[in-house]
Amino acid sequence: MRYENIEENNPKALPYVQLYINKAKNEKDYERMVQGYKDGVFYSSSNELKLKYADSAVWAAKLSENPDLISTAYIEKGVVYYYHYKRFQLALNEYLQAYEYSKNTSNDFLKFQNLYHIGVVKSYLGYYDEASELFRKCIAYYRPKSKANAHPNEIYNNKKGYLNSLHQLIICYRNSGKDKEADSAIQAGLQEVADNPEYLQEKGYFLLCKGISDYKNKRYKPAITFLSRSVAPIKGGGDFSWLSVDYFYLGKSYLGLKNNVESISYFRKVDSIFQKHKFILPELRENYEILINHYKKEKDHEQQLYFTSQLLKADSIISKDFIYLSPKIHKEYDTKTLLDEKNKLERANSWGSIIIMILSVLAVALIVLLGVRYKKEKEIQQKYILLEEKFTMQQSMSAEKSPSTTEEKKTGLDESKVEELLRKLKAFEDKKEFTKKGLTINKLASQLGTNSNYLSQVINDCKGMNFNKYLSELRINYITTLLFENREYLKYGIETLAKECGIASRQNFSDLFYEINGIRPTDFIRKRKQELDNKNNFSTLTPI
């Protein structure tokens, strides 16, 4: 390949990548197509384009019907979500898809590659014990293979797997308070990557871990040395989240040496990354507490106000992305403290006080909004459960109902004619003819060989409702059954579902669905997907 020596994230390679993909397409070589799309991810400079190439890799892999290839493509897409977007739940969903396809594979490398990625997401979300177990399994697999007598590429890939698993295990140890285990693993990692240019980024991670360990033991000067050495390889790899951690601990180490000028410059670098990527790790929350305290002592109310605002933003992101960790974070500046500070800033800076007041109102509004949203979501969940129970009961009654059973007749019309018309209506229902568009009582009466007045009276008397209500219930019950029983229909838009059951208007369909089922179709589809995904996720998390 003419582009294999071009560096990562360099779009100059993409024209050559596209030629490679086109050739693979013409030859229907799906494995090479997937490789081409993975190369597209590797060389694209924008996250959006990386995600498009990753989607295409999944598409090409599915054409191959090769479970290993499909699993590999899902892992690639998960890495894009995790590494470039920091969307951990979305990444985990892709890894779980990959896990499904790799369950019966004989490719152990693929199995452990997937376990590694699941472990990374679990670690980021704070499930350190579960993640540690997965990383130990990965190390046990990769380490001996990284020293085996094999092809250089195979050795390289296995050593990468070993070093990355070791790094992630160190993170779990550090966050679990297992400092001795962490230090031992750091030493092992540094020995593995010493003077080896092939593993520069991995070396950067181990240097970072060593610097953090020295900082925690109040060895500030060595900490600064190791942390400074780790900046270039981590920055070169584009890993902005760990670069933030690097800057944070450099700031803390300089603070330990009473060098406020250097420390504040690094804390502000953390904020610059946060501004650009709108992402922050929970352990970096303290970065803003330090900055707020610093500018409070300096009586710089403008900067104090700015970093207070940034702290509120950081809390919002941490609460959303790190649900498990959020309640465990020590918060020096909680909501009450921020409101108290508002009064002091009010006297020092009138504009600042207005902004703080607005932020406080927004905070209260957010709490109210979350409360309303929670209440609404709870109501939707209850309505969904009721509808599910109703559906199950109807299915049970339908199975038990005798085929000869007819509706009770309360009409004064000729009984034999009524029974004949009811049989025709039963056939009309069984054949799903109610899904035809533009169906009116006149058209149906003509189709059934009667007149509209007679048909209307029979439906009113025997079905207990007028024609419009009767037709609406048939259509909505039909589409509801499809949504319950066939997952493919959950992918359809509201307009498509409306057409499927014969309703021309999207709004009319939504209103009728709500009237009959007590829940909007969009809410029903969302809850149904959540229920199915939760079942799948719990079943796939069983360790190999």
Coordinates of C-alpha atoms in Angstrom, one line a residue:
M1 CA 0.0 0.0 0.0
R2 CA 1.4 3.4 -1.0
Y3 CA 0.2 5.1 2.2
E4 CA 1.4 2.8 4.9
N5 CA 4.3 5.0 6.0
I6 CA 2.2 8.1 6.3
E7 CA 1.6 9.2 9.9
E8 CA -1.7 8.8 11.7
N9 CA -4.4 11.5 11.3
N10 CA -2.8 12.7 8.1
P11 CA -5.6 13.1 5.4
K12 CA -3.0 13.1 2.6
A13 CA -3.3 9.3 2.8
L14 CA -7.1 9.3 2.1
P15 CA -7.0 9.4 -1.7
Y16 CA -4.9 6.3 -1.7
V17 CA -7.1 4.7 0.9
Q18 CA -10.2 5.4 -1.3
L19 CA -8.4 3.7 -4.3
Y20 CA -7.7 0.7 -2.1
I21 CA -11.4 0.6 -1.0
N22 CA -12.7 0.9 -4.6
K23 CA -10.5 -1.9 -5.8
A24 CA -11.7 -4.1 -2.9
K25 CA -15.3 -3.2 -3.7
N26 CA -14.9 -4.2 -7.4
E27 CA -13.5 -7.5 -6.4
K28 CA -16.0 -8.0 -3.6
D29 CA -13.2 -8.6 -1.2
Y30 CA -14.9 -7.7 2.0
E31 CA -11.9 -8.3 4.3
R32 CA -9.9 -5.8 2.3
M33 CA -12.8 -3.4 2.3
V34 CA -13.0 -3.5 6.1
Q35 CA -9.2 -2.9 6.2
G36 CA -9.6 0.0 3.9
Y37 CA -12.3 1.6 6.0
K38 CA -10.2 1.0 9.1
D39 CA -7.3 2.8 7.4
G40 CA -9.8 5.6 6.7
V41 CA -10.4 5.9 10.4
F42 CA -6.7 5.9 11.1
Y43 CA -5.8 8.6 8.7
S44 CA -8.8 10.9 9.0
S45 CA -8.1 14.1 10.8
S46 CA -11.7 14.8 11.9
N47 CA -13.8 12.8 14.3
E48 CA -16.9 13.0 12.1
L49 CA -15.0 11.4 9.2
K50 CA -13.5 8.7 11.5
L51 CA -17.0 7.8 12.6
K52 CA -18.2 7.6 9.0
Y53 CA -15.4 5.3 8.0
A54 CA -16.1 3.2 11.1
D55 CA -19.8 2.9 10.1
S56 CA -18.7 1.8 6.6
A57 CA -16.4 -0.8 8.1
V58 CA -19.4 -2.4 10.0
W59 CA -21.4 -2.3 6.8
A60 CA -18.7 -4.0 4.8
A61 CA -18.1 -6.6 7.5
K62 CA -21.7 -7.6 7.6
L63 CA -21.7 -8.2 3.9
S64 CA -19.0 -10.7 4.5
E65 CA -21.1 -12.6 7.0
N66 CA -17.8 -13.4 8.8
P67 CA -18.4 -13.1 12.6
D68 CA -14.8 -12.3 13.3
L69 CA -14.7 -9.5 10.7
I70 CA -18.0 -8.1 12.1
S71 CA -16.6 -8.2 15.6
T72 CA -13.5 -6.4 14.5
A73 CA -15.5 -3.6 12.8
Y74 CA -17.7 -3.1 15.9
I75 CA -14.5 -2.8 18.0
E76 CA -13.2 -0.2 15.6
K77 CA -16.3 1.9 15.9
G78 CA -16.3 1.6 19.7
V79 CA -12.7 2.9 19.8
V80 CA -13.8 6.0 17.8
Y81 CA -16.6 6.7 20.3
Y82 CA -14.3 6.0 23.3
Y83 CA -11.0 7.5 22.2
H84 CA -12.1 10.5 20.0
Y85 CA -15.5 11.4 21.4
K86 CA -15.3 10.2 25.0
R87 CA -18.8 8.8 24.7
F88 CA -18.4 5.8 27.0
Q89 CA -21.9 4.4 26.9
L90 CA -22.0 4.5 23.1
A91 CA -18.5 2.9 23.0
L92 CA -19.7 0.1 25.4
N93 CA -22.7 -0.6 23.2
E94 CA -20.4 -1.2 20.2
Y95 CA -18.0 -3.4 22.3
L96 CA -21.0 -5.5 23.4
Q97 CA -22.1 -5.9 19.8
A98 CA -18.5 -7.1 19.1
Y99 CA -18.7 -9.4 22.1
E100 CA -21.9 -11.1 20.6
Y101 CA -20.1 -11.9 17.3
S102 CA -16.9 -13.1 19.0
K103 CA -18.5 -15.5 21.4
N104 CA -17.9 -18.6 19.3
T105 CA -14.8 -17.4 17.6
S106 CA -11.5 -19.4 17.7
N107 CA -9.6 -16.2 17.4
D108 CA -8.4 -15.6 21.0
F109 CA -6.7 -12.4 20.1
L110 CA -10.1 -10.9 19.0
K111 CA -11.8 -12.1 22.2
F112 CA -9.2 -10.5 24.4
Q113 CA -9.1 -7.4 22.3
N114 CA -12.8 -7.0 23.0
L115 CA -12.5 -7.8 26.7
Y116 CA -9.8 -5.1 26.9
H117 CA -12.0 -2.4 25.5
I118 CA -15.0 -3.4 27.7
G119 CA -12.6 -3.2 30.7
V120 CA -11.4 0.3 29.6
V121 CA -15.0 1.6 29.6
K122 CA -15.7 0.0 32.9
S123 CA -12.6 1.6 34.4
Y124 CA -13.6 5.1 33.1
L125 CA -17.0 4.7 34.7
G126 CA -15.5 3.7 38.0
Y127 CA -16.0 0.0 38.2
Y128 CA -12.4 -0.6 39.0
D129 CA -12.7 -4.1 40.5
E130 CA -14.6 -5.5 37.5
A131 CA -12.2 -3.8 35.1
S132 CA -9.1 -5.1 37.0
E133 CA -10.3 -8.6 36.6
L134 CA -10.6 -8.2 32.8
F135 CA -7.2 -6.5 32.5
R136 CA -5.5 -9.3 34.5
K137 CA -7.0 -11.8 32.1
C138 CA -5.7 -9.8 29.1
I139 CA -2.2 -9.6 30.6
A140 CA -2.2 -13.3 31.2
Y141 CA -3.0 -13.8 27.5
Y142 CA -0.9 -11.1 25.8
R143 CA 2.3 -11.2 27.8
P144 CA 3.5 -14.7 26.9
K145 CA 2.6 -14.2 23.3
S146 CA 4.5 -10.9 23.2
K147 CA 7.7 -13.0 23.9
A148 CA 6.9 -15.9 21.6
N149 CA 8.7 -17.0 18.5
A150 CA 6.3 -15.5 16.0
H151 CA 6.0 -13.0 13.1
P152 CA 7.1 -9.5 14.1
N153 CA 3.7 -8.0 13.5
E154 CA 2.1 -10.6 15.7
I155 CA 4.6 -9.9 18.5
Y156 CA 4.1 -6.2 18.1
N157 CA 0.3 -6.5 18.4
N158 CA 0.5 -8.8 21.4
K159 CA 3.0 -6.5 23.1
K160 CA 0.8 -3.5 22.5
G161 CA -2.1 -5.5 24.0
Y162 CA 0.0 -6.4 27.0
L163 CA 1.4 -2.8 27.6
N164 CA -2.1 -1.2 27.3
S165 CA -3.6 -3.8 29.6
L166 CA -0.9 -3.2 32.1
H167 CA -1.4 0.6 31.9
Q168 CA -5.1 0.3 32.5
L169 CA -4.5 -2.1 35.4
I170 CA -2.3 0.6 37.0
I171 CA -5.1 3.1 36.7
C172 CA -7.5 0.7 38.5
Y173 CA -4.9 0.0 41.2
R174 CA -4.3 3.8 41.7
N175 CA -8.0 4.6 41.9
S176 CA -8.6 1.7 44.3
G177 CA -5.8 2.8 46.7
K178 CA -3.5 -0.2 45.8
D179 CA -0.4 1.9 45.6
K180 CA 2.2 -0.9 46.0
E181 CA 0.6 -3.0 43.2
A182 CA 0.5 0.2 41.0
D183 CA 4.2 1.0 41.6
S184 CA 5.2 -2.6 40.9
A185 CA 3.2 -2.6 37.6
I186 CA 4.7 0.9 36.7
Q187 CA 8.2 -0.5 37.1
A188 CA 7.4 -3.5 34.9
G189 CA 5.9 -1.3 32.2
L190 CA 8.9 1.1 32.1
Q191 CA 11.3 -1.8 31.8
E192 CA 9.3 -3.2 28.9
V193 CA 9.4 0.1 26.9
A194 CA 12.9 1.3 27.8
D195 CA 14.8 2.5 24.7
N196 CA 12.1 1.1 22.3
P197 CA 10.9 3.7 19.8
E198 CA 8.0 1.5 18.7
Y199 CA 6.1 2.1 22.0
L200 CA 6.5 5.8 22.6
Q201 CA 2.9 6.5 23.5
E202 CA 2.8 3.5 25.9
K203 CA 6.1 4.8 27.4
G204 CA 4.4 8.2 27.9
Y205 CA 1.6 6.6 29.8
F206 CA 4.0 4.7 32.2
L207 CA 6.0 7.9 32.7
L208 CA 2.8 9.7 33.6
C209 CA 1.8 7.0 36.1
K210 CA 5.3 7.2 37.6
G211 CA 5.0 11.0 37.9
I212 CA 1.6 10.7 39.7
S213 CA 3.1 8.1 42.1
D214 CA 6.0 10.4 42.9
Y215 CA 3.6 13.3 43.4
K216 CA 1.5 11.3 45.9
N217 CA 4.6 10.5 47.8
K218 CA 5.6 14.2 47.9
R219 CA 8.6 13.7 45.7
Y220 CA 7.7 16.8 43.7
K221 CA 10.9 17.3 41.7
P222 CA 11.1 13.7 40.3
A223 CA 7.4 13.9 39.7
I224 CA 7.9 17.0 37.5
T225 CA 10.7 15.3 35.6
F226 CA 8.6 12.2 34.8
L227 CA 5.5 14.2 34.0
S228 CA 7.3 16.6 31.7
R229 CA 8.8 13.7 29.8
S230 CA 5.4 12.1 29.3
V231 CA 3.8 15.2 27.7
A232 CA 5.3 14.9 24.2
P233 CA 4.4 11.2 23.5
I234 CA 0.9 11.6 25.0
K235 CA 0.3 14.9 23.1
G236 CA 1.7 13.3 19.9
G237 CA -0.9 10.5 20.2
G238 CA -3.7 13.0 20.4
D239 CA -4.9 11.7 23.8
F240 CA -6.3 14.9 25.2
S241 CA -7.9 13.3 28.3
W242 CA -4.6 11.9 29.6
L243 CA -2.8 15.1 28.5
S244 CA -5.2 16.9 30.9
V245 CA -4.2 14.6 33.7
D246 CA -0.6 15.2 32.9
Y247 CA -1.0 19.0 33.1
F248 CA -3.0 18.7 36.3
Y249 CA -0.4 16.8 38.2
L250 CA 2.4 19.0 36.9
G251 CA 0.4 21.9 38.3
K252 CA 0.0 20.0 41.6
S253 CA 3.7 19.2 41.8
Y254 CA 4.7 22.8 41.2
L255 CA 2.1 23.8 43.8
G256 CA 3.9 21.4 46.2
L257 CA 7.1 23.3 45.5
K258 CA 5.3 26.6 46.2
N259 CA 5.8 27.7 42.6
N260 CA 2.4 29.3 42.1
V261 CA 3.2 30.9 38.7
E262 CA 4.1 27.5 37.0
S263 CA 1.3 25.6 38.8
I264 CA -1.4 28.1 37.7
S265 CA -0.2 28.0 34.1
Y266 CA -0.7 24.2 34.0
F267 CA -4.1 24.4 35.7
R268 CA -5.2 26.9 33.1
K269 CA -3.9 24.4 30.4
V270 CA -6.4 21.9 31.8
D271 CA -9.1 24.4 31.4
S272 CA -8.1 25.1 27.8
I273 CA -8.5 21.4 27.0
F274 CA -11.9 21.4 28.8
Q275 CA -13.1 24.4 26.7
K276 CA -12.1 22.8 23.5
H277 CA -13.3 19.2 24.0
K278 CA -16.1 19.8 26.6
F279 CA -14.8 16.7 28.5
I280 CA -13.2 16.4 31.9
L281 CA -12.3 13.4 34.1
P282 CA -13.7 13.4 37.7
E283 CA -10.3 13.5 39.3
L284 CA -9.7 16.9 37.6
R285 CA -12.6 18.6 39.3
E286 CA -10.1 19.8 41.9
N287 CA -8.4 21.8 39.2
Y288 CA -11.2 24.4 39.4
E289 CA -11.4 24.4 43.1
I290 CA -7.7 25.3 43.2
L291 CA -8.1 28.1 40.6
I292 CA -11.2 29.5 42.4
N293 CA -9.2 29.6 45.7
H294 CA -6.2 31.2 43.9
Y295 CA -8.1 34.0 42.3
K296 CA -10.2 34.5 45.5
K297 CA -6.9 35.2 47.4
E298 CA -5.8 37.4 44.6
K299 CA -9.1 39.3 44.8
D300 CA -9.5 38.8 41.0
H301 CA -13.3 38.6 41.0
E302 CA -13.5 38.3 37.2
Q303 CA -11.3 35.2 37.1
Q304 CA -13.0 33.8 40.2
L305 CA -16.3 34.2 38.5
Y306 CA -15.1 32.6 35.3
F307 CA -13.7 29.5 37.0
T308 CA -16.8 29.2 39.1
S309 CA -18.8 29.1 35.9
Q310 CA -16.4 26.5 34.5
L311 CA -16.8 24.4 37.7
L312 CA -20.6 24.4 37.2
K313 CA -20.1 23.2 33.6
A314 CA -17.6 20.5 34.7
D315 CA -20.1 19.3 37.4
S316 CA -22.8 19.0 34.8
I317 CA -20.6 16.9 32.5
I318 CA -19.3 14.7 35.3
S319 CA -22.8 14.0 36.5
K320 CA -23.9 13.0 33.1
D321 CA -20.8 11.0 31.9
F322 CA -19.7 9.5 35.2
I323 CA -23.0 8.5 37.0
Y324 CA -21.3 6.0 39.3
L325 CA -18.4 8.3 40.3
S326 CA -20.3 11.6 40.6
P327 CA -21.8 11.0 44.1
K328 CA -18.4 9.9 45.4
I329 CA -16.4 13.0 44.4
H330 CA -15.4 15.3 47.3
K331 CA -16.8 18.7 46.4
E332 CA -15.3 21.6 48.3
Y333 CA -17.5 24.0 46.3
D334 CA -21.0 22.6 46.6
T335 CA -24.1 24.4 45.5
K336 CA -24.5 26.1 48.9
T337 CA -20.9 27.4 48.9
L338 CA -21.4 28.8 45.3
L339 CA -24.5 30.6 46.4
D340 CA -22.7 32.1 49.4
E341 CA -19.8 33.3 47.1
K342 CA -22.4 35.0 45.0
N343 CA -23.2 37.5 47.7
K344 CA -19.5 38.4 48.1
L345 CA -18.9 38.8 44.4
E346 CA -22.1 41.0 44.2
R347 CA -20.3 43.7 46.2
A348 CA -17.1 43.4 44.3
N349 CA -18.4 43.2 40.8
S350 CA -21.9 44.1 39.8
W351 CA -21.7 42.4 36.5
G352 CA -20.2 39.4 38.1
S353 CA -23.1 39.2 40.6
I354 CA -25.6 39.3 37.8
I355 CA -23.9 36.4 36.0
I356 CA -23.7 34.4 39.3
M357 CA -27.4 35.1 39.9
I358 CA -28.2 33.9 36.4
L359 CA -26.1 30.8 37.0
S360 CA -27.9 30.2 40.3
V361 CA -31.3 30.6 38.6
L362 CA -30.2 28.3 35.8
A363 CA -29.0 25.8 38.5
V364 CA -32.4 25.9 40.2
A365 CA -34.2 25.7 36.9
L366 CA -32.1 22.7 35.9
I367 CA -33.0 21.0 39.1
V368 CA -36.7 21.7 38.6
L369 CA -36.4 20.6 34.9
L370 CA -34.7 17.4 36.0
G371 CA -37.4 16.8 38.6
V372 CA -40.1 17.4 36.0
R373 CA -38.3 15.2 33.5
Y374 CA -37.9 12.5 36.1
K375 CA -41.6 12.6 37.0
K376 CA -42.5 12.5 33.3
E377 CA -40.2 9.6 32.6
K378 CA -41.6 7.7 35.6
E379 CA -45.1 8.2 34.2
I380 CA -44.0 7.1 30.8
Q381 CA -42.4 4.0 32.3
Q382 CA -45.7 3.2 34.2
K383 CA -47.8 3.7 31.0
Y384 CA -45.4 1.5 29.1
I385 CA -45.6 -1.3 31.7
L386 CA -49.5 -1.0 31.6
L387 CA -49.5 -1.3 27.9
E388 CA -47.1 -4.3 28.0
E389 CA -49.4 -6.0 30.5
K390 CA -52.4 -5.2 28.3
F391 CA -50.7 -6.6 25.3
T392 CA -49.7 -9.8 27.1
M393 CA -53.3 -10.2 28.4
Q394 CA -54.7 -9.7 24.9
Q395 CA -52.4 -12.2 23.5
S396 CA -53.3 -14.7 26.1
M397 CA -57.0 -14.1 25.6
S398 CA -56.6 -14.3 21.9
A399 CA -54.9 -17.7 22.3
E400 CA -57.7 -19.0 24.6
K401 CA -60.6 -17.6 22.5
S402 CA -62.6 -20.2 20.6
P403 CA -62.5 -19.7 16.8
S404 CA -66.2 -19.8 16.6
T405 CA -66.8 -17.1 19.2
T406 CA -68.6 -14.1 17.9
E407 CA -69.5 -10.8 19.4
E408 CA -72.7 -10.5 21.4
K409 CA -75.5 -9.1 19.3
K410 CA -77.6 -6.4 20.8
T411 CA -79.2 -5.2 17.6
G412 CA -82.8 -5.7 16.4
L413 CA -81.7 -6.5 12.9
D414 CA -82.0 -9.8 11.2
E415 CA -79.8 -12.2 13.1
S416 CA -78.7 -14.3 10.2
K417 CA -77.6 -11.2 8.2
V418 CA -75.9 -9.8 11.2
E419 CA -73.9 -13.0 11.7
E420 CA -73.0 -13.0 8.0
L421 CA -71.8 -9.5 8.2
L422 CA -69.8 -10.2 11.4
R423 CA -68.1 -13.1 9.6
K424 CA -67.1 -10.8 6.8
L425 CA -65.8 -8.3 9.3
K426 CA -63.8 -11.1 10.9
A427 CA -62.2 -11.9 7.5
F428 CA -61.6 -8.2 6.9
E429 CA -59.7 -8.1 10.2
D430 CA -57.8 -11.3 9.7
K431 CA -56.6 -10.2 6.2
K432 CA -55.4 -6.9 7.7
E433 CA -57.5 -5.0 5.0
F434 CA -58.0 -2.2 7.5
T435 CA -54.4 -1.1 6.6
K436 CA -55.5 0.2 3.3
K437 CA -55.4 4.0 3.0
G438 CA -58.5 6.1 2.5
L439 CA -60.9 3.4 3.8
T440 CA -64.3 4.8 4.6
I441 CA -67.5 3.3 5.8
N442 CA -69.1 3.6 2.4
K443 CA -66.1 1.8 0.7
L444 CA -66.2 -1.0 3.3
A445 CA -70.0 -1.4 3.1
S446 CA -69.7 -1.7 -0.7
Q447 CA -66.9 -4.2 -0.3
L448 CA -68.9 -6.3 2.2
G449 CA -72.1 -6.2 0.0
T450 CA -74.2 -4.0 2.3
N451 CA -75.1 -0.4 2.9
S452 CA -73.3 2.1 5.2
N453 CA -76.3 2.6 7.6
Y454 CA -76.6 -1.2 8.1
L455 CA -72.8 -1.6 8.6
S456 CA -72.7 1.3 11.0
Q457 CA -75.5 -0.1 13.2
V458 CA -73.9 -3.5 13.3
I459 CA -70.5 -2.1 14.3
N460 CA -72.1 0.2 16.9
D461 CA -74.2 -2.6 18.4
C462 CA -71.8 -5.5 18.1
K463 CA -68.4 -3.8 18.5
G464 CA -69.6 -1.2 21.0
M465 CA -68.1 1.7 19.1
N466 CA -68.6 3.8 15.9
F467 CA -66.9 3.0 12.6
N468 CA -64.0 5.5 13.0
K469 CA -63.2 4.2 16.5
Y470 CA -63.4 0.6 15.3
L471 CA -61.0 1.3 12.4
S472 CA -58.6 3.3 14.6
E473 CA -58.3 0.5 17.2
L474 CA -57.7 -2.1 14.5
R475 CA -54.9 -0.1 13.0
I476 CA -53.2 1.0 16.3
N477 CA -53.5 -2.5 17.8
Y478 CA -51.9 -3.9 14.7
I479 CA -48.9 -1.6 14.7
T480 CA -48.5 -2.0 18.5
T481 CA -48.3 -5.7 18.1
L482 CA -45.6 -5.3 15.3
L483 CA -43.6 -3.0 17.6
F484 CA -43.8 -5.6 20.4
E485 CA -43.0 -8.6 18.4
N486 CA -40.6 -7.5 15.6
R487 CA -37.6 -5.4 16.6
E488 CA -37.1 -4.2 13.0
Y489 CA -40.2 -2.0 13.3
L490 CA -38.5 -0.1 16.1
K491 CA -36.1 1.3 13.5
Y492 CA -38.9 2.9 11.5
G493 CA -39.9 6.5 11.7
I494 CA -43.4 7.6 12.8
E495 CA -44.5 8.4 9.2
T496 CA -43.5 5.0 8.0
L497 CA -45.4 3.3 10.9
A498 CA -48.4 5.5 10.1
K499 CA -48.4 4.4 6.5
E500 CA -47.8 0.7 7.5
C501 CA -51.2 0.7 9.3
G502 CA -53.1 2.9 6.8
I503 CA -53.0 6.2 8.6
A504 CA -52.1 9.1 6.3
S505 CA -51.2 11.8 8.8
R506 CA -48.2 11.5 11.2
Q507 CA -49.9 13.7 13.8
N508 CA -53.2 11.7 13.5
F509 CA -51.3 8.5 14.0
S510 CA -49.5 9.9 17.1
D511 CA -52.7 11.2 18.6
L512 CA -54.6 7.9 18.0
F513 CA -51.7 5.9 19.4
Y514 CA -51.7 8.0 22.5
E515 CA -55.6 7.9 22.8
I516 CA -55.7 4.1 22.6
N517 CA -52.4 3.1 24.3
G518 CA -52.0 6.0 26.7
I519 CA -48.4 6.7 25.5
R520 CA -46.9 8.5 22.6
P521 CA -45.4 6.3 19.9
T522 CA -41.9 7.9 20.2
D523 CA -41.9 7.3 24.0
F524 CA -43.1 3.7 23.5
I525 CA -40.4 3.0 20.9
R526 CA -37.7 4.5 23.2
K527 CA -38.8 2.4 26.2
R528 CA -39.1 -0.8 24.1
K529 CA -35.6 -0.3 22.8
Q530 CA -34.2 0.3 26.3
E531 CA -35.9 -2.8 27.6
L532 CA -34.5 -5.0 24.8
D533 CA -31.0 -3.4 25.0
N534 CA -30.9 -3.9 28.8
K535 CA -31.7 -7.6 28.4
N536 CA -29.0 -7.9 25.7
N537 CA -26.4 -6.0 27.8
F538 CA -26.9 -8.0 30.9
S539 CA -26.6 -11.3 29.0
T540 CA -23.4 -10.2 27.2
L541 CA -21.4 -9.1 30.2
T542 CA -20.7 -12.6 31.4
P543 CA -16.8 -13.0 31.3
I544 CA -15.3 -15.5 28.9

